[in-house]
GROMACS .gro file of C-alpha atoms in nm:
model
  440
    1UNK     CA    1  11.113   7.273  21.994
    2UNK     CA    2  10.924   7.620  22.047
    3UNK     CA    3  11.205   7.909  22.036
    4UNK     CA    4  11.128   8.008  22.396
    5UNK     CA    5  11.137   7.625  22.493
    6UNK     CA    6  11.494   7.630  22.355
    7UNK     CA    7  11.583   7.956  22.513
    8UNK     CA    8  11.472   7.837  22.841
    9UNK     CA    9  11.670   7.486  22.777
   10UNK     CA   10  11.997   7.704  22.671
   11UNK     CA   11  11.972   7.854  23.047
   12UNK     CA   12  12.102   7.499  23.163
   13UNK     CA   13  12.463   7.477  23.246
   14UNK     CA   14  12.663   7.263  23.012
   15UNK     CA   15  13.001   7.120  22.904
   16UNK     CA   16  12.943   7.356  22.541
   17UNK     CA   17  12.861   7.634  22.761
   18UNK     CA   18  13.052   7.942  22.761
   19UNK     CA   19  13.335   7.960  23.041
   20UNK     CA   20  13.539   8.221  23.192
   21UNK     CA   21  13.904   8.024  23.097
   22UNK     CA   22  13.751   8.031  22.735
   23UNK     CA   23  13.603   8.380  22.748
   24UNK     CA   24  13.922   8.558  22.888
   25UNK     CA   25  14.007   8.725  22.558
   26UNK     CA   26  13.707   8.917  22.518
   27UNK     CA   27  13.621   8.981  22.868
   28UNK     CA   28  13.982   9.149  22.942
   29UNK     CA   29  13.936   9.317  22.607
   30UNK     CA   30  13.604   9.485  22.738
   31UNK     CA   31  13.767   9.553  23.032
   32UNK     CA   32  14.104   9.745  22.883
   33UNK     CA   33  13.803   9.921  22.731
   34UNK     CA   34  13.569   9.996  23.007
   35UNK     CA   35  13.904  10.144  23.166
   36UNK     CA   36  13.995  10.404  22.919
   37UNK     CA   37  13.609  10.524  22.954
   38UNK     CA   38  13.645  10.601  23.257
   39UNK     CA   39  13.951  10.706  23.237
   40UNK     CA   40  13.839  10.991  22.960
   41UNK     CA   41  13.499  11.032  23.105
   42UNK     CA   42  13.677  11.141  23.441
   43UNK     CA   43  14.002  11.354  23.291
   44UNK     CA   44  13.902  11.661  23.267
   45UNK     CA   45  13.823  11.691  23.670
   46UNK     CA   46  14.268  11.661  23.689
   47UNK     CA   47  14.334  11.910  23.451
   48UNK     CA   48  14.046  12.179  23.512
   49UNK     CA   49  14.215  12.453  23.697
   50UNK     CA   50  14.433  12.420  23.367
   51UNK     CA   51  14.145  12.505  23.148
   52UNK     CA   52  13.971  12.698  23.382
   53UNK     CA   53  14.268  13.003  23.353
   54UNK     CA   54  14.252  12.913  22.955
   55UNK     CA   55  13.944  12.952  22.864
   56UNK     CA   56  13.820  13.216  23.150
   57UNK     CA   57  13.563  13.010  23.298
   58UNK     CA   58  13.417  13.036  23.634
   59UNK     CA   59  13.346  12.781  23.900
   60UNK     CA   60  12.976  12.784  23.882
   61UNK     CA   61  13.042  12.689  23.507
   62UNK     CA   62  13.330  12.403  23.581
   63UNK     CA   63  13.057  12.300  23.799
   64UNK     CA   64  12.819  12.314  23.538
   65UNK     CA   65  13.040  12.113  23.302
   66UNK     CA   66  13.170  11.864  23.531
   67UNK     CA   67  12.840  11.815  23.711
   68UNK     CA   68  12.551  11.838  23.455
   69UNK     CA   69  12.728  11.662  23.161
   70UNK     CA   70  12.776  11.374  23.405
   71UNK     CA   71  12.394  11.412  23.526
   72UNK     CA   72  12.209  11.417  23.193
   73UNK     CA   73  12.378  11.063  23.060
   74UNK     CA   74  12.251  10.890  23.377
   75UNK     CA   75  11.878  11.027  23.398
   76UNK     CA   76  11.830  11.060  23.006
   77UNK     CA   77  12.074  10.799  22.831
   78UNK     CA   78  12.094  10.484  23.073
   79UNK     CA   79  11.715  10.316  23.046
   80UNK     CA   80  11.702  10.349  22.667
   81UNK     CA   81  12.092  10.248  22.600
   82UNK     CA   82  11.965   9.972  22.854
   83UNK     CA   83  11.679   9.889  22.615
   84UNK     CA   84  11.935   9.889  22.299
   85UNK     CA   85  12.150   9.638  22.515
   86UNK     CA   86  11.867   9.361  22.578
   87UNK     CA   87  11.774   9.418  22.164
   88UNK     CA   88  12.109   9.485  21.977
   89UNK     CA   89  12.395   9.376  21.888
   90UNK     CA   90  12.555   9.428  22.209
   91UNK     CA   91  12.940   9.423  22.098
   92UNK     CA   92  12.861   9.660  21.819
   93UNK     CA   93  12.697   9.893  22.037
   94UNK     CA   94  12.948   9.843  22.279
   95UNK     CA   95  13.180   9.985  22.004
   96UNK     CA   96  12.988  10.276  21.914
   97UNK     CA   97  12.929  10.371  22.265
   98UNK     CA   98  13.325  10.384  22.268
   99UNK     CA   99  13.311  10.581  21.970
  100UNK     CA  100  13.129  10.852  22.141
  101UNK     CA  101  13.357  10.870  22.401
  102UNK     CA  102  13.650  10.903  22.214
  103UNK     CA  103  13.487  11.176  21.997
  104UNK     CA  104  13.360  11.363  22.271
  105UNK     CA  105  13.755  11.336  22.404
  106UNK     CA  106  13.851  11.450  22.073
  107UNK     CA  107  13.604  11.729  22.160
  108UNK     CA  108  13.721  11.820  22.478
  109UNK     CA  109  14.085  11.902  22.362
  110UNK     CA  110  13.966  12.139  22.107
  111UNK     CA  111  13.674  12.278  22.240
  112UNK     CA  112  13.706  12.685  22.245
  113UNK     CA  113  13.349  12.739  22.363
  114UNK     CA  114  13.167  12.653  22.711
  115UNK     CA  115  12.876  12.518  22.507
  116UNK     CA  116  13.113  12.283  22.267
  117UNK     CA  117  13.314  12.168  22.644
  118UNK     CA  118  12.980  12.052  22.782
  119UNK     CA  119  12.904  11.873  22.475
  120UNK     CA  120  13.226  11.714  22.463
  121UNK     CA  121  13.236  11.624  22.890
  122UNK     CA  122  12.867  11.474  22.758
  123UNK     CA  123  12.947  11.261  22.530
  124UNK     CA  124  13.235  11.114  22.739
  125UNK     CA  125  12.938  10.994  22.974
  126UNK     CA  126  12.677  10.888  22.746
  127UNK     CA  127  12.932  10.614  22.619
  128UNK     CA  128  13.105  10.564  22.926
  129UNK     CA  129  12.717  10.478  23.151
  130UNK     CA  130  12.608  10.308  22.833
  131UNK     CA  131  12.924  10.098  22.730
  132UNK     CA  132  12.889   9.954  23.160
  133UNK     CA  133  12.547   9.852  23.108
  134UNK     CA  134  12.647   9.707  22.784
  135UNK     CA  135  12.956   9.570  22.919
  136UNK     CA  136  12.790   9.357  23.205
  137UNK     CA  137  12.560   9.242  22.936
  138UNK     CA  138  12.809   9.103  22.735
  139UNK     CA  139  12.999   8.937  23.016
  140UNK     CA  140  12.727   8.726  23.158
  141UNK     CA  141  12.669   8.594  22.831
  142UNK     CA  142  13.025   8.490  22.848
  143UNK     CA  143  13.058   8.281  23.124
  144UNK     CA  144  12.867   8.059  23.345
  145UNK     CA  145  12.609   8.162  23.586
  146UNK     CA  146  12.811   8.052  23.851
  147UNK     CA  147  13.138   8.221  23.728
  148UNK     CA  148  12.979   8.544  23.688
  149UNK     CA  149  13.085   8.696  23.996
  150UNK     CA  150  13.467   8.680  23.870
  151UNK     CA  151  13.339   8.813  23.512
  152UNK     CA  152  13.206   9.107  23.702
  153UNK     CA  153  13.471   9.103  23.870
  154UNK     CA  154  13.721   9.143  23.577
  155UNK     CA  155  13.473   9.477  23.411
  156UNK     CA  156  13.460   9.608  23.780
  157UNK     CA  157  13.841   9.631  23.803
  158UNK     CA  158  13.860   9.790  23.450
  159UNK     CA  159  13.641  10.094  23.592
  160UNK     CA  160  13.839  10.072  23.920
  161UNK     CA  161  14.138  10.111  23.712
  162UNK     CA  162  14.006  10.359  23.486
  163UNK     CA  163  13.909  10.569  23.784
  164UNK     CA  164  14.272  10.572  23.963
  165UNK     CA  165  14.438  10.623  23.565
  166UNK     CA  166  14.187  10.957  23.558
  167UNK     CA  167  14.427  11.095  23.838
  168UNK     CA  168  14.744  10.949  23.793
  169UNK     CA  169  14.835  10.890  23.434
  170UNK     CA  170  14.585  11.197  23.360
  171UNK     CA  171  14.810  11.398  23.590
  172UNK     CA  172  15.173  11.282  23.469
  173UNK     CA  173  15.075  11.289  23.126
  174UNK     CA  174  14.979  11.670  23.146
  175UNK     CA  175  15.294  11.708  23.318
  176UNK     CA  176  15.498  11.604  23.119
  177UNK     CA  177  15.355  11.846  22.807
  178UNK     CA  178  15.365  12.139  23.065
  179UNK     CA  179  15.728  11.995  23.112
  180UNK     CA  180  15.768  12.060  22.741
  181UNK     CA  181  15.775  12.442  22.801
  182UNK     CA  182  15.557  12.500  22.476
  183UNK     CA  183  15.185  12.394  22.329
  184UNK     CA  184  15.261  12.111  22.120
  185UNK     CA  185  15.052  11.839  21.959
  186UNK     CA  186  14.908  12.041  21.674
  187UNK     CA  187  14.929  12.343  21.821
  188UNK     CA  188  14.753  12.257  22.125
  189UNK     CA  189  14.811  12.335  22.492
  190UNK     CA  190  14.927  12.096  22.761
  191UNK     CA  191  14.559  12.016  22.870
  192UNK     CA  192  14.443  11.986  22.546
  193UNK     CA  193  14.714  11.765  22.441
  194UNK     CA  194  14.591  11.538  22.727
  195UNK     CA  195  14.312  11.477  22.604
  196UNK     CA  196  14.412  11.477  22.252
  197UNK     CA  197  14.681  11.199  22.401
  198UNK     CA  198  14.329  10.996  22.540
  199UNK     CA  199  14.138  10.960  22.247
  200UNK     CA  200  14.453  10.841  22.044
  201UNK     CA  201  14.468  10.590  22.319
  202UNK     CA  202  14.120  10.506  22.357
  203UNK     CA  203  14.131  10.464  21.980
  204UNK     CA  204  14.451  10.166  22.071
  205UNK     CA  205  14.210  10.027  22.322
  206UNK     CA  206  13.901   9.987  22.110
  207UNK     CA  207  14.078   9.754  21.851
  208UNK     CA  208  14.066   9.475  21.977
  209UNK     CA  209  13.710   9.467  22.021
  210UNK     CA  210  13.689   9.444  21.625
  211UNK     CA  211  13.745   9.093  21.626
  212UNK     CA  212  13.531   8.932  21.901
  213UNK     CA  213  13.195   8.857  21.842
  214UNK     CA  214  12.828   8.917  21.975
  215UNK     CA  215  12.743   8.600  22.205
  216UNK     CA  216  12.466   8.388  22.221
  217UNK     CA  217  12.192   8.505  22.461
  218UNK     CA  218  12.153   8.290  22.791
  219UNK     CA  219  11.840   8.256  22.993
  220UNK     CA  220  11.580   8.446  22.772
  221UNK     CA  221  11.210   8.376  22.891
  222UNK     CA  222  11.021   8.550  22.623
  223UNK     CA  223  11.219   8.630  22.308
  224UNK     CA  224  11.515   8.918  22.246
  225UNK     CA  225  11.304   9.205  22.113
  226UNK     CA  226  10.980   9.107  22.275
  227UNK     CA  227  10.754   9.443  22.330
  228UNK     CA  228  10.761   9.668  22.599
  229UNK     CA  229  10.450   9.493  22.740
  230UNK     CA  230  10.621   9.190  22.810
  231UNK     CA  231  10.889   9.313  22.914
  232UNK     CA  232  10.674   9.533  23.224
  233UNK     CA  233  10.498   9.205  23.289
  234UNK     CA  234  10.851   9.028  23.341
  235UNK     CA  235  10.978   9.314  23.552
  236UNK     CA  236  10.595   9.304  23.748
  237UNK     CA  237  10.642   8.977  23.826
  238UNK     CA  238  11.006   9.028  24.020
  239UNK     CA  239  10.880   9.318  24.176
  240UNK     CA  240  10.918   9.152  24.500
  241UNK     CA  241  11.289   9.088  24.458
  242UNK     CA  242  11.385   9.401  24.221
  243UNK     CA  243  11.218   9.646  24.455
  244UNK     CA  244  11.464   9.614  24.783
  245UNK     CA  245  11.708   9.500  24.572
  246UNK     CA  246  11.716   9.840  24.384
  247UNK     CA  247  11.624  10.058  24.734
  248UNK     CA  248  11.925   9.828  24.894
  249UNK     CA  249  12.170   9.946  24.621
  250UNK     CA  250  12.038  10.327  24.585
  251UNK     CA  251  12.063  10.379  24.951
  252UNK     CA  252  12.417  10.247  24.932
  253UNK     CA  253  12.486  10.508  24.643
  254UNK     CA  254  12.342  10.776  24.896
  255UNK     CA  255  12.634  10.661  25.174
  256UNK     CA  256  12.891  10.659  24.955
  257UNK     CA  257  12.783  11.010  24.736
  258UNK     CA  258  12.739  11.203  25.071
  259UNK     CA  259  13.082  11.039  25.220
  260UNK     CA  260  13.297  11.121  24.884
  261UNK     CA  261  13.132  11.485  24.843
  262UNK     CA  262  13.150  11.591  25.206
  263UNK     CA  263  13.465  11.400  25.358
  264UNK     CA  264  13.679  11.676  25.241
  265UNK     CA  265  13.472  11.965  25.433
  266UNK     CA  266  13.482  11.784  25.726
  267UNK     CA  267  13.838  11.719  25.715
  268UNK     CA  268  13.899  12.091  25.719
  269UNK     CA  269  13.671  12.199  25.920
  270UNK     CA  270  13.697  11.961  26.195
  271UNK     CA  271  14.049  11.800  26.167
  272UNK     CA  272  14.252  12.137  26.026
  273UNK     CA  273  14.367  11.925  25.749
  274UNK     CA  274  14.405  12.110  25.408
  275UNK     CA  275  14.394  11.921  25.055
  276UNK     CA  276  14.770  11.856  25.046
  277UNK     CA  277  14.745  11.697  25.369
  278UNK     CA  278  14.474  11.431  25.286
  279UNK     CA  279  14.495  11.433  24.912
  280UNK     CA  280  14.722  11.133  24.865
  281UNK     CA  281  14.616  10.882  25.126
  282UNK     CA  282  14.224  11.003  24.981
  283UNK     CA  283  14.353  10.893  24.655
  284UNK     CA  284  14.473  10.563  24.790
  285UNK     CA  285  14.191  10.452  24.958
  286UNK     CA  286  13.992  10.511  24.663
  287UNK     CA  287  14.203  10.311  24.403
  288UNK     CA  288  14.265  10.030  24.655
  289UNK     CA  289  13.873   9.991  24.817
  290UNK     CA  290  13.808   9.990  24.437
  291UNK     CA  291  13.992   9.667  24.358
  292UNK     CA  292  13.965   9.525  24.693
  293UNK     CA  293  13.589   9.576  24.700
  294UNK     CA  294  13.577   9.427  24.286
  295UNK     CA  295  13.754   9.104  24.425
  296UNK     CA  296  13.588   9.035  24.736
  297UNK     CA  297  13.254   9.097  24.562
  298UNK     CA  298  13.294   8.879  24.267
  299UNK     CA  299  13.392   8.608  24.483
  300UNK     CA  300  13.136   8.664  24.783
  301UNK     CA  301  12.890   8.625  24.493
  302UNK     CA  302  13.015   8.337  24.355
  303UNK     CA  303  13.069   8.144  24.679
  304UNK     CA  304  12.719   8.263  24.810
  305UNK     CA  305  12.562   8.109  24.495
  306UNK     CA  306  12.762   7.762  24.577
  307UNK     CA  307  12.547   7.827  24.922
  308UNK     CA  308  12.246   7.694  24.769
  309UNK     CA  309  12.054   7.905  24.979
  310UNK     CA  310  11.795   8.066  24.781
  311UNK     CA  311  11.951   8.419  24.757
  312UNK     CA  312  12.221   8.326  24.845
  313UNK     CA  313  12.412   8.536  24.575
  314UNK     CA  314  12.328   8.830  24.771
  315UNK     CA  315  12.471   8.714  25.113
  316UNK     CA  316  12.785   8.916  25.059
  317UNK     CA  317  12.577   9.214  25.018
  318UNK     CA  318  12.420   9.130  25.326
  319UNK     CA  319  12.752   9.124  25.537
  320UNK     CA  320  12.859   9.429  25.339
  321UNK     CA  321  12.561   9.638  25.469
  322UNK     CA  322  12.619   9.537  25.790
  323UNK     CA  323  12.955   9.629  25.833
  324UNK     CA  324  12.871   9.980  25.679
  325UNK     CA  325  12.654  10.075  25.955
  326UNK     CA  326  12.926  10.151  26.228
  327UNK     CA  327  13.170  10.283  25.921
  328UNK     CA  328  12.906  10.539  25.807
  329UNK     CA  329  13.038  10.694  26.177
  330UNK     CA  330  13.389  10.803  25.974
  331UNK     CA  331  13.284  11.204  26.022
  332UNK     CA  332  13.241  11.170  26.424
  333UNK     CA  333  13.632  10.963  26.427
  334UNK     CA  334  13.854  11.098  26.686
  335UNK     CA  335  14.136  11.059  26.494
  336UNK     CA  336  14.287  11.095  26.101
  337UNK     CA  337  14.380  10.770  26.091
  338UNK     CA  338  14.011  10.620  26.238
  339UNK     CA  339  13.841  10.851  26.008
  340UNK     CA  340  14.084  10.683  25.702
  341UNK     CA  341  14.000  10.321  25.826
  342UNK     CA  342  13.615  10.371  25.893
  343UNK     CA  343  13.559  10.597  25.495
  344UNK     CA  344  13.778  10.300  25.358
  345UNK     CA  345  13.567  10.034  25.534
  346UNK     CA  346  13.252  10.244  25.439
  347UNK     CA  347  13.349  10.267  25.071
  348UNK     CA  348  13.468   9.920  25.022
  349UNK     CA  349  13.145   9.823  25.125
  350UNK     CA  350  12.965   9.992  24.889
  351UNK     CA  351  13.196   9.825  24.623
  352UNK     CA  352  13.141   9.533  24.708
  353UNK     CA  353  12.780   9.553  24.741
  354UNK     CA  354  12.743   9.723  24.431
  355UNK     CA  355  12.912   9.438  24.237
  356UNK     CA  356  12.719   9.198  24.388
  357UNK     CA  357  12.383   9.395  24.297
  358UNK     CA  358  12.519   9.414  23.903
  359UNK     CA  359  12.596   9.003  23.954
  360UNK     CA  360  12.240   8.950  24.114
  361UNK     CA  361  12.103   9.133  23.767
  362UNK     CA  362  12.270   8.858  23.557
  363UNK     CA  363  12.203   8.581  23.769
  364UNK     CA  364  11.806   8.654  23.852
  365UNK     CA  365  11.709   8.821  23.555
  366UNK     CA  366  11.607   8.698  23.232
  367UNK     CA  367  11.844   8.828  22.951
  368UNK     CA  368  11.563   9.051  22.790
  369UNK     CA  369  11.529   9.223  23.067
  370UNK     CA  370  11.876   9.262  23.210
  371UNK     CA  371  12.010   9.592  23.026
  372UNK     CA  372  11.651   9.783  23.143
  373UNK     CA  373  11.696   9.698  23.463
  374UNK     CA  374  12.082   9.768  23.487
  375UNK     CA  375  11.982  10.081  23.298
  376UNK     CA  376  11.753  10.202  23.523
  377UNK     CA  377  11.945  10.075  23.848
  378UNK     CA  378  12.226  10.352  23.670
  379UNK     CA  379  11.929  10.652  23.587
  380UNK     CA  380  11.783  10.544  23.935
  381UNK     CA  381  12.121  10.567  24.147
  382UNK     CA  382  12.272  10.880  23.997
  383UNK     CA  383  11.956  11.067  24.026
  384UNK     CA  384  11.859  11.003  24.382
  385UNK     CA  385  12.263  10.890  24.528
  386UNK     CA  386  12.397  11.180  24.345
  387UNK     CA  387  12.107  11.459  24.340
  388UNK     CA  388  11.951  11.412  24.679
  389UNK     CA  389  12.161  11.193  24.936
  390UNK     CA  390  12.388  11.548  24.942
  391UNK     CA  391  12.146  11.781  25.009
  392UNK     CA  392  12.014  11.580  25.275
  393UNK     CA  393  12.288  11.634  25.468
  394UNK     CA  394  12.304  12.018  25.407
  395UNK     CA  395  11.959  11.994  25.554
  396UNK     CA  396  11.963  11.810  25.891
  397UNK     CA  397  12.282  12.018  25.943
  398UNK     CA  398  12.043  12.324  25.930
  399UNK     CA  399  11.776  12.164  26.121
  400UNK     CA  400  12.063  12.093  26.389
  401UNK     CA  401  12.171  12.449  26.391
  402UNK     CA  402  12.386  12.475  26.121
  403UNK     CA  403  12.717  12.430  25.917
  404UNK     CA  404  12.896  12.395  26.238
  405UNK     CA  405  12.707  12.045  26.257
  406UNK     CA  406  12.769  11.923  25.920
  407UNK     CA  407  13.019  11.572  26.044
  408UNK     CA  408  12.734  11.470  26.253
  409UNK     CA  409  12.464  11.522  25.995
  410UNK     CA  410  12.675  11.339  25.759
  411UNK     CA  411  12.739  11.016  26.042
  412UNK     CA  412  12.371  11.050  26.100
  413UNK     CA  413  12.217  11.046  25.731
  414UNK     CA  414  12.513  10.788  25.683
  415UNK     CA  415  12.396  10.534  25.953
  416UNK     CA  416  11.988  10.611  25.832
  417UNK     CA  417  12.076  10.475  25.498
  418UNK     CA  418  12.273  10.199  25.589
  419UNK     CA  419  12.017  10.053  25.771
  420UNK     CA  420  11.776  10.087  25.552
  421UNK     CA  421  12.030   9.959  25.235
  422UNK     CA  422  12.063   9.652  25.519
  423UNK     CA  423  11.694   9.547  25.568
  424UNK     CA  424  11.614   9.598  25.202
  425UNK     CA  425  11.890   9.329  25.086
  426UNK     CA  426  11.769   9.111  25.341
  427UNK     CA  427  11.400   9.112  25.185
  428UNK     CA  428  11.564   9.099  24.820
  429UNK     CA  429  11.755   8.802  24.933
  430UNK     CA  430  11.469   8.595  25.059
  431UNK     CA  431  11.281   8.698  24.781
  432UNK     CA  432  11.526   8.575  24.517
  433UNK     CA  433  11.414   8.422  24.243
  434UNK     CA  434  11.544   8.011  24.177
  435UNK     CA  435  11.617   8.097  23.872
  436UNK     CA  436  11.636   8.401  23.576
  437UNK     CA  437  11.338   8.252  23.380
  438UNK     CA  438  11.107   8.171  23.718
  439UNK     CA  439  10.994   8.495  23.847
  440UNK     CA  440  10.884   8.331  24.229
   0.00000   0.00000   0.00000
């Protein structure tokens, strides 16, 4: 048998294959993992205002360091990390990719220098973005394509985690060195030793990844390593699915960018609420739309594949889409309480569709191709969710007459990009591929 005849044959379900009862271990290690990334990659955005009066910075350059150093992993880092992921050893770059953000953790707490912060806030995302990619590799290789919704599902909650643990354990663990009265760890002030507290944790959480081991590869059509040429004829020939899929998800990641950066501003400018007042029940609805959104996406996908339908993995994403349309209406709410329910709603369905999309990757692509493609979904998403979906709101608010109208620039730019997320994971879905090593 040909190696790509036995690749293909390995893409067939059997009792040898890997499951998710067997592959718990490693998948909840990558997880604990994927968790205190986050967790370090999004720290220093609790404990700024403490290094802000330290270090004499200004809020153009917290911007700077909180903004950029996030931007330049995702546009420069996430398609060739991708690339690494479909050709390397995945769990060893999975490690290093930890390494780096513990190190740039390490960097953080005794950075004395705007230049060494940025590096430091850098490095947190470069292995953060790249350790996902690399993490959503490794866990489709370690279950069953029809399990791989719930092994999603497991990484998904480890960011959702990681995310909620940047604010709360973040917070009370800065507390409690300010509580302390004194700089202590080395020397170091109560910020610092926050972070200097994170990488001697991320170091606890990285062990255990020392003693799992790379997987086999699943579903490969051409080889692992096969050149770039190959690789752009693969992605050519899904260019019928991938393209809406990708617009479905980036137009998502425009809704929920806009909502998260401009929700506050209209709170306080149309509801007299300060930060105080909507802080906590903000915070809530983030952790809680985070896991709800992981669970019911990892099984929506799961249960759509049991459909049979072809595309049917991507039904949930469907419904999702569809219920985000009215939500994206949170800024014109009457009320505090409809504007919590409808930016929950809106945000859950962006979690849930977003899992769904990284399943879809696993499921429909062939494994050579799957880290590029995640890669670039990332590079993609941040660049265009992140960079543009805000300023598009900025600007119909202008063309409507100003700040004044910035909640019903957000509703409308909102509802525009909901629709359009809707009717482009309706075309991916009937243009699904049968199966990740048949294109059509």
């Amino acid at each position: 048998m040909t190696p790509n005849a036995a690749a293909a044959s390995s893409a067939v379900a059997v009792p040898g294959d890997p499951s998710l009862a067997r592959s718990i271990g490693p998948i909840s290690a990558i997880s604990l993992a994927i968790a205190a990334g986050f967790t370090a990659m999004m720290s220093f955005g609790t404990v700024q205002e403490a290094a802000k009066a330290e270090m004499g910075l200004s809020d153009a350059v917290l911007g700077l360091v909180q903004g950029v150093s996030a931007a330049v992993p995702l546009v420069l880092f996430s398609i060739p990390i991708g690339i690494l992921v479909d050709r390397a050893n995945r769990m060893r770059l999975f490690v290093a990719l930890a390494l780096t953000w513990t190190i740039g953790t390490a960097l953080t707490a005794y950075a004395q220098t705007v230049p060494a912060l940025f590096v430091g806030r850098m490095l947190a995302g470069i292995g953060t973005t790249g350790a996902l990619t690399a993490a959503l590799s490794l866990s489709a290789d370690l279950c069953a394509p029809h399990e791989r919704g719930r092994g999603v599902l497991l990484i998904s909650l480890g960011k959702a985690l990681g995310q909620a643990a940047a604010f709360a354990i973040v917070g009370w663990t800065f507390g409690a060195f300010v509580d302390a009265a004194a700089p202590t760890w080395l020397g170091l002030t109560p910020w610092r030793s926050t972070h200097l507290a994170l990488t001697f944790a991320s170091l606890a959480c990285i062990l255990p990844l020392l003693f799992f081991r790379e997987p086999a590869r699943n579903e490969v059509e051409a080889h692992v390593g096969a050149p770039f040429r190959i690789l752009m004829s693969e992605f050519w020939q899904r260019r019928a699915f991938l393209v809406p899929l990708f617009a479905g998800q980036v137009t998502v990641v425009m809704a929920d960018a806009a909502a998260a950066i401009w929700a506050a501003p209209v709170l306080s400018r149309d509801f007299g609420q300060q930060p105080q007042d909507f802080a906590g029940w903000m915070g809530a609805i983030m952790l809680l739309t985070g896991i709800g959104g992981a669970i019911l996406g990892g099984i929506a996908a799961d249960v759509g594949q049991k459909t049979g339908r072809r595309g049917g993995l991507l039904i949930g994403a469907v419904v999702a889409a569809v219920l985000a349309i009215p939500a994206a209406l949170f800024p014109l709410s009457e009320s505090t309480t409809t504007f919590a329910v409808a930016l929950g709603t809106l945000v859950l369905c962006g979690t849930v569709t977003g899992l769904i999309t990284s399943v879809a990757l696993t499921v429909y692509i062939p494994n050579e191709l799957r880290g590029l493609c995640i890669g670039l979904f990332i590079a993609v998403a941040g660049l265009i969710g992140f960079g543009i979906a805000p300023s598009l709101v900025t600007l119909v608010s202008s063309l409507l007459g100003g700040e004044q109208h910035l909640a019903i620039a957000l509703a409308w730019v909102g509802v525009a990009v909901s629709i359009v997320s809707l009717g482009a994971f309706i075309i991916a879905m009937r243009n699904a591929p049968s199966h990740a090593t048949k294109p059509v």
